[in-house]
Amino acid sequence: MNLADVQRALNANGFPCGKADGVLGPATKATVARFQTAYNNGPWLKIDGVPGPLTSAAVSQLPQLSVHFVVGELASHGNGDCYVNRELLVALEILRNRLGMPIHIIDAYRDPRHNASVGGAGSSMHLYGYAADIPQICSWRLVAGLEVFSGIGDRYGAISHIDLRHRSAANETPQATPEHPARWTY
Ligand SMILES: [Zn+2]
């Protein structure tokens, strides 16, 4: 993949970088860094904004971002950006393995405008690519027992929201950890 190919693949898969002109400008570097931050379908990439051989090979795997998850199910339902963090994908893979079946992701990354339109909190972990909403198929006990997620929202004991708030500077419950997650009920 040459640089223009990388730019085209990023543009087509939730990582907009502007015109595919083969030039490594600031917009492309910022977007490459976003992609490097999200990628979890192989060894983690160095987050430097430079599309070297490892990053280009990873881009060529798009829309696959993780073994079982693709851009389409993680990207914002607003503008289509897919600014998730690889730590979230690791956590979702762990949950999927525990359940032994696919997880339908209802909502993961939300761009600010979309988050506002769905009434999301201003500090929602969805804004930072550290949260996912899932169907209510697993119990509080099962999810908390993984000791992976630090924010868990449930309705009558069935989980609908999971996040990794301990990873985010925007976290408003700094005491929450994967061992002692913040829990709330909708
Ligand atoms: Zn949520």
XYZ file of C-alpha atoms and ligand atoms in Angstrom:
187
model
C 0.000 0.000 0.000
C 1.349 3.402 -0.888
C 0.330 6.430 1.164
C -2.599 7.344 -1.084
C -3.925 3.774 -0.734
C -3.593 4.042 3.047
C -5.479 7.350 2.979
C -8.244 5.883 0.827
C -8.640 2.856 3.100
C -8.756 5.068 6.193
C -11.290 7.405 4.581
C -13.511 4.461 3.656
C -13.415 2.904 7.122
C -14.187 5.440 9.816
C -10.855 7.264 9.951
C -11.263 10.375 7.779
C -7.987 12.005 6.766
C -9.026 14.339 3.941
C -7.933 14.109 0.342
C -5.998 10.961 -0.615
C -3.107 12.961 -2.058
C -0.183 10.802 -0.970
C 1.109 13.581 1.278
C 1.780 12.967 4.962
C 0.271 16.230 6.243
C -1.018 17.013 9.738
C -4.534 15.674 9.063
C -3.235 12.356 7.771
C -0.767 12.017 10.660
C -3.523 12.713 13.202
C -5.796 10.160 11.564
C -3.075 7.531 11.313
C -2.497 8.012 15.045
C -6.241 7.515 15.675
C -6.113 4.305 13.690
C -3.000 3.112 15.514
C -4.824 3.775 18.793
C -7.817 1.690 17.702
C -6.094 -1.252 16.041
C -6.190 -4.559 17.925
C -6.045 -7.201 15.215
C -2.405 -8.119 15.821
C 0.484 -6.683 17.819
C -0.291 -3.160 18.993
C 1.120 -0.405 16.833
C 3.358 2.406 17.960
C 1.164 5.530 18.085
C 3.306 7.963 16.117
C 1.077 8.977 13.196
C 3.555 7.503 10.713
C 2.176 4.878 8.310
C 5.207 2.573 8.234
C 5.111 -1.055 7.059
C 3.377 -2.444 10.173
C 0.729 0.271 10.182
C 0.143 -0.033 6.430
C -0.309 -3.794 6.778
C -2.784 -3.165 9.609
C -4.697 -0.623 7.510
C -5.001 -3.236 4.768
C -6.986 -5.403 7.241
C -9.726 -2.773 7.567
C -12.601 -2.936 8.345
C -11.356 -5.588 10.794
C -10.111 -3.857 13.950
C -9.987 -6.845 16.258
C -10.378 -10.607 15.849
C -14.168 -10.453 16.183
C -15.033 -6.781 15.722
C -15.186 -4.530 12.678
C -15.419 -0.783 12.123
C -19.108 -0.860 11.204
C -20.218 -2.031 14.648
C -17.894 0.288 16.584
C -18.185 3.545 14.617
C -20.401 6.456 15.639
C -23.979 6.224 14.430
C -23.646 9.966 13.837
C -20.703 10.874 11.591
C -19.268 7.367 11.129
C -15.943 8.080 12.845
C -14.467 5.066 14.624
C -12.318 6.582 17.348
C -12.249 3.644 19.725
C -9.327 2.523 21.861
C -7.630 -0.816 21.469
C -8.042 -1.442 25.228
C -11.826 -1.449 24.670
C -11.434 -4.067 21.957
C -9.285 -6.233 24.218
C -12.009 -6.004 26.863
C -14.792 -6.828 24.402
C -12.841 -9.851 23.166
C -12.474 -11.051 26.773
C -16.225 -10.678 27.340
C -16.994 -12.430 24.061
C -14.714 -15.325 24.972
C -16.377 -15.610 28.387
C -19.825 -15.684 26.784
C -18.687 -18.029 24.012
C -20.830 -16.253 21.460
C -20.930 -13.086 19.368
C -21.845 -9.796 21.042
C -24.021 -7.386 19.136
C -22.617 -3.916 19.790
C -25.470 -1.425 19.956
C -23.335 1.679 20.407
C -19.594 2.179 20.928
C -17.872 5.414 19.831
C -20.102 8.501 19.688
C -18.985 11.735 18.080
C -19.883 14.764 20.257
C -22.838 15.834 18.135
C -24.335 12.348 18.104
C -23.761 11.940 21.828
C -25.678 15.161 22.453
C -28.495 14.083 20.135
C -29.014 10.829 22.052
C -28.912 12.615 25.414
C -25.528 11.194 26.409
C -23.681 12.676 29.373
C -21.076 15.321 28.590
C -18.437 13.084 30.126
C -19.770 9.878 28.548
C -17.062 7.303 27.970
C -18.644 6.743 24.542
C -17.113 10.099 23.544
C -13.664 8.802 24.342
C -13.954 5.409 22.688
C -13.919 3.559 25.994
C -17.550 2.396 26.183
C -19.957 -0.001 24.546
C -23.669 -0.675 24.887
C -24.700 -4.286 24.476
C -27.958 -6.238 24.580
C -29.011 -7.318 28.064
C -27.663 -10.838 27.858
C -25.229 -10.995 30.755
C -25.463 -10.551 34.476
C -23.714 -8.004 36.630
C -21.914 -10.834 38.380
C -20.501 -12.248 35.148
C -19.234 -8.907 33.839
C -17.839 -7.670 37.162
C -16.178 -11.058 37.658
C -14.033 -10.478 34.584
C -12.316 -7.572 36.408
C -11.871 -5.815 33.090
C -14.515 -3.062 32.998
C -14.459 -0.176 35.493
C -17.950 1.196 34.698
C -20.945 -1.108 34.440
C -24.537 0.002 33.958
C -27.361 -2.455 34.359
C -31.107 -2.662 34.261
C -32.602 -5.209 36.667
C -29.185 -6.855 36.916
C -28.697 -7.325 33.146
C -25.825 -5.337 31.714
C -26.492 -2.717 29.057
C -23.365 -0.499 29.281
C -19.723 -1.313 29.929
C -16.723 0.993 29.936
C -13.063 1.417 30.791
C -13.310 4.755 32.594
C -10.122 4.129 34.571
C -8.264 4.612 31.261
C -9.738 8.039 30.549
C -8.683 11.465 31.797
C -12.364 12.467 31.538
C -13.374 9.916 34.158
C -15.528 11.521 36.871
C -15.356 8.492 39.180
C -11.593 8.088 39.654
C -12.095 5.567 42.459
C -13.525 3.073 39.958
C -11.221 0.225 38.964
C -11.725 -3.090 37.168
C -11.576 -4.745 40.592
C -14.082 -2.270 42.088
C -16.106 -0.924 39.165
C -18.576 1.929 39.316
C -22.047 0.436 39.134
C -25.298 2.167 38.383
C -28.775 1.157 37.355
C -30.808 2.676 34.556
Zn -23.537 3.447 27.138
